[in-house]
mmCIF file of C-alpha atoms in Angstrom:
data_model
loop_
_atom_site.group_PDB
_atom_site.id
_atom_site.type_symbol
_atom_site.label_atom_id
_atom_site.label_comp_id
_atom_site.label_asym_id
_atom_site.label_seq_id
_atom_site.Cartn_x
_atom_site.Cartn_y
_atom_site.Cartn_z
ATOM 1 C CA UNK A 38 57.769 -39.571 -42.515
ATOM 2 C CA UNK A 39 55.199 -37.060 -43.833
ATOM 3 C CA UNK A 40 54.782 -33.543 -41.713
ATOM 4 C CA UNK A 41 51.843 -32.139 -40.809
ATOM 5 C CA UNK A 42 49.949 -31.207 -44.201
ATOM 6 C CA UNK A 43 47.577 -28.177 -44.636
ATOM 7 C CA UNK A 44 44.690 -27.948 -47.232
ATOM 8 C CA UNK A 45 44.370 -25.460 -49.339
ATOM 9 C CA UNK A 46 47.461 -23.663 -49.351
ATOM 10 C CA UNK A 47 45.885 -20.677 -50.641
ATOM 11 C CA UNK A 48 42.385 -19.478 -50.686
ATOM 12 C CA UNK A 49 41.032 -16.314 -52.027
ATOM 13 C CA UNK A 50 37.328 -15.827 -50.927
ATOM 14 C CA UNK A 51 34.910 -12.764 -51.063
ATOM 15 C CA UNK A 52 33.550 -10.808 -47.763
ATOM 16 C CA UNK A 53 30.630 -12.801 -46.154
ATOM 17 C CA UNK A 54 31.351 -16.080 -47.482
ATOM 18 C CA UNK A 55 31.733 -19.471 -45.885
ATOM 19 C CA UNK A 56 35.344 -21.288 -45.394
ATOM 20 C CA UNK A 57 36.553 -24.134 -44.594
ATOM 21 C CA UNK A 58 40.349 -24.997 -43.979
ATOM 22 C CA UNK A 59 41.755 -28.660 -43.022
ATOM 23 C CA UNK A 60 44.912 -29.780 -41.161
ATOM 24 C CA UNK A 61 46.376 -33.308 -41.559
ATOM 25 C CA UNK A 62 48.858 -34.031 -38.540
ATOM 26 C CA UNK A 63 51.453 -36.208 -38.179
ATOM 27 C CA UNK A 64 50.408 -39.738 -37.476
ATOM 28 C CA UNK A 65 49.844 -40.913 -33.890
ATOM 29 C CA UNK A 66 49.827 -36.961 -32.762
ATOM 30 C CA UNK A 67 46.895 -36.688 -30.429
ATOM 31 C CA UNK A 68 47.334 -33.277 -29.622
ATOM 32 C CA UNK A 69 46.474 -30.471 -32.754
ATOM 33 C CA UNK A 70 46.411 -26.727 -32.453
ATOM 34 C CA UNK A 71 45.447 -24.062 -34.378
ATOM 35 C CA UNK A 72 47.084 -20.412 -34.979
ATOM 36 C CA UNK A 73 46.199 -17.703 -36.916
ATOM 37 C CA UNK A 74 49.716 -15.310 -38.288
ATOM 38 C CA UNK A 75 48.636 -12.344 -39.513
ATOM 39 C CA UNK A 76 50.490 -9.939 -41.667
ATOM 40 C CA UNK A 77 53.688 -8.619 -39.279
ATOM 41 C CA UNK A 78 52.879 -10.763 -36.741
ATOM 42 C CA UNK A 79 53.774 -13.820 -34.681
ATOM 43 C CA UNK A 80 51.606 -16.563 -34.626
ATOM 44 C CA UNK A 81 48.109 -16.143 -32.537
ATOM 45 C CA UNK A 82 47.053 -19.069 -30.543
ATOM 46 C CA UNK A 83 43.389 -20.036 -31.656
ATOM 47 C CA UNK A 84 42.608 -23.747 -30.698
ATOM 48 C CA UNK A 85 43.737 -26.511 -28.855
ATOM 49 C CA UNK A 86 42.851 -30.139 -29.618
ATOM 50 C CA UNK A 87 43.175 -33.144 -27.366
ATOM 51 C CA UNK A 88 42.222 -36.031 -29.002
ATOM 52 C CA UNK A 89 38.521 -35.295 -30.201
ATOM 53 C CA UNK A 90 37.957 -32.428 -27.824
ATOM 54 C CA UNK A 91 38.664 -29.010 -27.860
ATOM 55 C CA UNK A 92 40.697 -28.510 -24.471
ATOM 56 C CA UNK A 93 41.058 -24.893 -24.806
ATOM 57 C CA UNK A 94 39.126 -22.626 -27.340
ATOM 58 C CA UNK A 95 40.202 -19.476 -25.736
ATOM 59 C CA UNK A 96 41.869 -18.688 -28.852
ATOM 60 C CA UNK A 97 38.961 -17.735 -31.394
ATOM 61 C CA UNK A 98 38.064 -14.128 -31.446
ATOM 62 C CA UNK A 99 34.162 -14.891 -31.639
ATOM 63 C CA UNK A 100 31.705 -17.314 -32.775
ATOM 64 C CA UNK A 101 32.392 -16.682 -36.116
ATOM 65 C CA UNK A 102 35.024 -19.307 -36.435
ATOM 66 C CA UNK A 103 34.873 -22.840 -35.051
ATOM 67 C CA UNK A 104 36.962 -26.065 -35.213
ATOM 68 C CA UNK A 105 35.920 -29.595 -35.435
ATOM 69 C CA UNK A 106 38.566 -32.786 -35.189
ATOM 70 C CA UNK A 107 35.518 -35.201 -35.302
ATOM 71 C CA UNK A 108 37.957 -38.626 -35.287
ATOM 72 C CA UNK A 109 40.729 -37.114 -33.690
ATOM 73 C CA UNK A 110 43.475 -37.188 -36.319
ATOM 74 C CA UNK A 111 42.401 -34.557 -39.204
ATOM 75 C CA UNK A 112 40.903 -30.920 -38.090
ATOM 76 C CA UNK A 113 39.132 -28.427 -39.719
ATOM 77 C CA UNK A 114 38.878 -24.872 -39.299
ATOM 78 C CA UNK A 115 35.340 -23.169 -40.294
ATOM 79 C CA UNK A 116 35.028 -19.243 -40.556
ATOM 80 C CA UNK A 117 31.264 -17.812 -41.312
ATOM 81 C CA UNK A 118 30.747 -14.792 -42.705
ATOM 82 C CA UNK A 119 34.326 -14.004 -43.464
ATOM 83 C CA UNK A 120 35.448 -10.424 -42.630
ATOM 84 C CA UNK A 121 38.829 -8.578 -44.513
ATOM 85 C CA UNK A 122 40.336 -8.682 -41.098
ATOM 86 C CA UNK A 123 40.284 -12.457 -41.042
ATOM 87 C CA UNK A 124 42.681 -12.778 -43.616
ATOM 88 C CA UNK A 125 46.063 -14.051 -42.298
ATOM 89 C CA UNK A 126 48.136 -17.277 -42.668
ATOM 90 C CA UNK A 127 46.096 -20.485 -40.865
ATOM 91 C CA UNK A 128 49.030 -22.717 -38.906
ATOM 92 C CA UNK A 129 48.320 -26.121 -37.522
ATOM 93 C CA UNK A 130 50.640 -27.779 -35.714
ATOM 94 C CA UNK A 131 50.383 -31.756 -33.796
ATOM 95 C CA UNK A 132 52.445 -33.110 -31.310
ATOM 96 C CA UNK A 133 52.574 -36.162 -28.892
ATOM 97 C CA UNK A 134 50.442 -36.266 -25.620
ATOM 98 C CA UNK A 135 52.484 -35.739 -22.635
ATOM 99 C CA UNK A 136 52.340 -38.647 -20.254
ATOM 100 C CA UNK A 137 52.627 -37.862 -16.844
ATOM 101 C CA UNK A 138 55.304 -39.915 -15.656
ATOM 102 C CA UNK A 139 57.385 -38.066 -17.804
ATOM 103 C CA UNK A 140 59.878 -35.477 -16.339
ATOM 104 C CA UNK A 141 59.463 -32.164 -15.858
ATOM 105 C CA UNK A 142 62.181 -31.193 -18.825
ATOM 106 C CA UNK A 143 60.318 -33.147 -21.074
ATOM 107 C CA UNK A 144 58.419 -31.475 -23.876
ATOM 108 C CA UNK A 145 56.871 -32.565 -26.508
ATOM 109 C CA UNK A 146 58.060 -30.335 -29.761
ATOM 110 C CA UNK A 147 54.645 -28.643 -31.371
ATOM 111 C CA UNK A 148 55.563 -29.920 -35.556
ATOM 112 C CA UNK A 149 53.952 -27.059 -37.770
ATOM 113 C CA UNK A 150 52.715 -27.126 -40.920
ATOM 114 C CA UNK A 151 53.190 -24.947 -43.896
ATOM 115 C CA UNK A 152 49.714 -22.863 -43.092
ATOM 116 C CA UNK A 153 46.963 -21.807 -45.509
ATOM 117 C CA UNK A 154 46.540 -18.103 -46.534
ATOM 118 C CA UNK A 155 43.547 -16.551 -46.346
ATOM 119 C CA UNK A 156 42.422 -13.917 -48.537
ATOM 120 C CA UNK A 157 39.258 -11.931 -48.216
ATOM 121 C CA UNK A 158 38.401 -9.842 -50.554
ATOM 122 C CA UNK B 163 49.503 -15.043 -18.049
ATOM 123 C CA UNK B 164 52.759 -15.111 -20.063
ATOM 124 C CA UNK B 165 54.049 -12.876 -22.754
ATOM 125 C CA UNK B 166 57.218 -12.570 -24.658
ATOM 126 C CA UNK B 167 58.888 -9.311 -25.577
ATOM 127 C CA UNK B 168 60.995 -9.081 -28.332
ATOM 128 C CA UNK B 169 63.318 -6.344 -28.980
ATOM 129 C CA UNK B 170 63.403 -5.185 -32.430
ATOM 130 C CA UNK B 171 61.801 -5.681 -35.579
ATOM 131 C CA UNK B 172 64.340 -5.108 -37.242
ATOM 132 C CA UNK B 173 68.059 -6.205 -36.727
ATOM 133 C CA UNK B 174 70.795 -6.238 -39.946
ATOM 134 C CA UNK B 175 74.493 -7.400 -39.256
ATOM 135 C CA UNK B 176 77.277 -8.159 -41.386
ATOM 136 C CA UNK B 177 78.084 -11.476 -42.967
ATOM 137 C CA UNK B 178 80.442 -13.091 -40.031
ATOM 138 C CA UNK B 179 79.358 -11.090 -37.410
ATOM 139 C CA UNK B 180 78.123 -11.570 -33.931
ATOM 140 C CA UNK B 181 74.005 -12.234 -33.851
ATOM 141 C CA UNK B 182 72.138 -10.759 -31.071
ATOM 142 C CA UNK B 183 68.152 -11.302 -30.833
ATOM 143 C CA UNK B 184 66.736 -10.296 -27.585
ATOM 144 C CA UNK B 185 63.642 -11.674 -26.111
ATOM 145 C CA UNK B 186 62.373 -11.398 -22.470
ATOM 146 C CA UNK B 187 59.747 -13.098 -21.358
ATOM 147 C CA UNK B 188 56.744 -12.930 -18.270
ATOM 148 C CA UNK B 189 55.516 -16.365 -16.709
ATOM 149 C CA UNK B 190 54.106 -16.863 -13.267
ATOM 150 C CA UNK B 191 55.319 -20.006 -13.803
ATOM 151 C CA UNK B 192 58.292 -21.929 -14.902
ATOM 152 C CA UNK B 193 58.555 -21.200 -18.399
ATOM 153 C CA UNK B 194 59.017 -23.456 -21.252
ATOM 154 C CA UNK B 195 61.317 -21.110 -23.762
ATOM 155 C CA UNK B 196 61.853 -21.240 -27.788
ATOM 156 C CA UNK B 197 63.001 -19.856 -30.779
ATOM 157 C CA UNK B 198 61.442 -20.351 -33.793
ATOM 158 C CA UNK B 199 62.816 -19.899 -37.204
ATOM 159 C CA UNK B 200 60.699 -18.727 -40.479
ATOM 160 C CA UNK B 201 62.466 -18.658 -43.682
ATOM 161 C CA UNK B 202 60.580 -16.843 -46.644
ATOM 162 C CA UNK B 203 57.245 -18.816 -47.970
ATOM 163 C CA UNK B 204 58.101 -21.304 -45.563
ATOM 164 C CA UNK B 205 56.786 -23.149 -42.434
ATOM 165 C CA UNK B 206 57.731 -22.310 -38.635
ATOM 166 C CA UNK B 207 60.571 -24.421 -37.310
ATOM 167 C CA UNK B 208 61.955 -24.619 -34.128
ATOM 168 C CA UNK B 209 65.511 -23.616 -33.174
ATOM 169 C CA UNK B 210 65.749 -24.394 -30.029
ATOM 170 C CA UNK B 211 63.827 -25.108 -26.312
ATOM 171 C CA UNK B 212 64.641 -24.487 -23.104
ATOM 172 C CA UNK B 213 62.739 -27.088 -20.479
ATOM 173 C CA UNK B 214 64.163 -26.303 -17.576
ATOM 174 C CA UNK B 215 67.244 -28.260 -17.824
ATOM 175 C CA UNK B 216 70.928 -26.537 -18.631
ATOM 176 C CA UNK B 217 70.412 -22.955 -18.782
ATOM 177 C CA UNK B 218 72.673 -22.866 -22.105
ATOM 178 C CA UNK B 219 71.145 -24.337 -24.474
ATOM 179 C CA UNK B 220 72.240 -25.231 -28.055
ATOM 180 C CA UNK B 221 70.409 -25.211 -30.908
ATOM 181 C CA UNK B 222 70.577 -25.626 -34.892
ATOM 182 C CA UNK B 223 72.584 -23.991 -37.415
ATOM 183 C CA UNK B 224 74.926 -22.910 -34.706
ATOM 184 C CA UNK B 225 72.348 -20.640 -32.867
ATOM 185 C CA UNK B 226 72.755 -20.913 -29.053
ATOM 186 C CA UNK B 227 70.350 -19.306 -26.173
ATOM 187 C CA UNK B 228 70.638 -19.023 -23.034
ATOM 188 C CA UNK B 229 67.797 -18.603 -19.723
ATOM 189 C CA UNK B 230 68.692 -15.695 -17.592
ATOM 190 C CA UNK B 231 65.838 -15.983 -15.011
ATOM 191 C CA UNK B 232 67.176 -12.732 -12.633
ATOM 192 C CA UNK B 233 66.668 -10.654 -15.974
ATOM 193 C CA UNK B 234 63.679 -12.711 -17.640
ATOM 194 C CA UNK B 235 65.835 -13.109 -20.781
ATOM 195 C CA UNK B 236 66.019 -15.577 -23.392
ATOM 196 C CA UNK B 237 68.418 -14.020 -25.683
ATOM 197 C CA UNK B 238 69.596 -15.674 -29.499
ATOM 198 C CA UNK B 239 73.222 -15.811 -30.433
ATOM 199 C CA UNK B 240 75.425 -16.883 -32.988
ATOM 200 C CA UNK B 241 78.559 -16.314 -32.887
ATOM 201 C CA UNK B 242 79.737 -15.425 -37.016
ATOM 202 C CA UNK B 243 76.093 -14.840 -39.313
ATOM 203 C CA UNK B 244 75.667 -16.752 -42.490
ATOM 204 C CA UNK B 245 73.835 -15.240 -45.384
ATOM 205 C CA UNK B 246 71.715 -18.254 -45.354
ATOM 206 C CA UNK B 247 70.636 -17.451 -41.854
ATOM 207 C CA UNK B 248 67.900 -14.207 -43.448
ATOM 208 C CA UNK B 249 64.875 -14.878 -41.857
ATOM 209 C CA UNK B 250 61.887 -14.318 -39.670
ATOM 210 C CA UNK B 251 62.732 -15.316 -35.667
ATOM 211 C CA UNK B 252 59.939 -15.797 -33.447
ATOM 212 C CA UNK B 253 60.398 -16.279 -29.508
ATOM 213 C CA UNK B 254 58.312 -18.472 -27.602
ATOM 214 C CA UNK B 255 56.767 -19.131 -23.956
ATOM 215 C CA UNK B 256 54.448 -21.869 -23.127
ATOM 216 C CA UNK B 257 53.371 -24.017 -20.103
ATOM 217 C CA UNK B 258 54.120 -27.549 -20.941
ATOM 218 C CA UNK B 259 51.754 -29.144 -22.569
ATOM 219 C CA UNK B 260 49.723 -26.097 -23.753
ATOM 220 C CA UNK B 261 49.309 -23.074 -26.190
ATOM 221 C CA UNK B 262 52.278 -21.654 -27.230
ATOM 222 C CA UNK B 263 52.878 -17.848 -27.024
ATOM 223 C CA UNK B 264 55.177 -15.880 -29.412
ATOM 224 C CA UNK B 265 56.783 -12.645 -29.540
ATOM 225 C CA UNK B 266 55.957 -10.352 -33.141
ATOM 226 C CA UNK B 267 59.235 -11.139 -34.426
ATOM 227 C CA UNK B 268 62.278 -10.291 -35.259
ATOM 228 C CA UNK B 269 63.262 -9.685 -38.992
ATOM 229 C CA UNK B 270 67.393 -10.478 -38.852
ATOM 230 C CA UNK B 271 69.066 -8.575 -42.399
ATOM 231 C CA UNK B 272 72.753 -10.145 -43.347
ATOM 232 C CA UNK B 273 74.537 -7.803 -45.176
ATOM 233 C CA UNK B 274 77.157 -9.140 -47.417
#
């Protein structure tokens, strides 16, 4: 079946402008996350989606960048006034809600897509 | 809060050698574990997990790791390297059904 899907793959935008950057996940995945990998780094956690609601923001460095999943199957990441130091690689990944009579060793893998790169310029 | 340490940026070995990737890891609780895998231009995938079942655990392409919780260590093995196996590894904590957390990574070199 198709994988989680990421939109654009690549965008090149100027300092101080507007993005916006959108995450299909896999079918029947309640649960979506966002990361941000920059350059010689792992992955960054940003934002955590159950459902329609974001369960943990704790992620975003400030209140330039916010994340909307308005139906609860596609996301999309939205950075204002973009900075140089935003540009990295934009991950999404879904996975299946954990139900609580599941055991303990269960887990739930995190599926990733292929990201979107971010240039500022 | 939990972190992940990994040792190394950097690590080269010969073609058929042992591979060695450290990673140790801080959790106040029990830890969910991983190793991720990030060949060039492409998309994170996961080697392996540890839940909190067998403390060995296999994983893809022959890569093994195993939870050592009286040193905190989630170490990567395999036991001869492939040339195929040049990539990016990332090592992973997480609660279990939350954020996860990776190390920097470690860049593994095959030489032929």
């Amino acid at each position: 079946g198709a994988g989680v899907s990421q939109t654009p793959s690549n965008k090149v935008t100027e300092k101080g402008k507007y993005v916006e950057l959108r995450c299909d996940p896999i079918s029947g995945h309640t649960a979506l996350y966002w990361y941000r990998q920059s350059l010689g780094q792992g992955p960054e956690f940003l934002i955590y989606f159950q459902g329609t609601g974001a369960a943990d923001d704790s992620g975003l460095p400030n209140d330039r960048f916010f994340a909307v999943r308005p139906e609860g199957s596609v996301s999309t990441l939205k950075i204002q006034r973009t900075e140089r130091g935003d540009s990295a690689v934009y991950l999404c990944a879904s996975s299946l809600p954990l139900l609580a009579a599941q055991p303990s060793s269960s887990y739930n893998e995190q599926f990733f897509g292929p990201g979107t790169r971010l240039t500022v310029l | 809060a939990q972190s992940v340490t990994q040792l190394g940026s950097h690590v080269s070995v010969s073609e058929g050698a042992l591979v060695l990737l450290r990673c140790n890891y801080s959790s106040s609780v029990p830890p969910y574990l991983f190793w991720y895998v990030q060949y060039p231009n492409q998309g994170l995938q996961l080697l392996l997990k540890y839940t909190s079942a067998a403390t060995l655990v296999k994983g893809i392409n022959g890569f093994e790791a195993e939870f050592k919780k009286s040193e905190t260590s989630f170490h990567l093995t395999k036991p001869s390297a492939h040339m195929s196996d040049a990539a990016e590894y990332f090592c992973a904590v997480s609660d279990r059904d939350d954020k996860i957390i990776f190390g920097k990574g470690t860049r593994l070199h095959i030489l032929p």
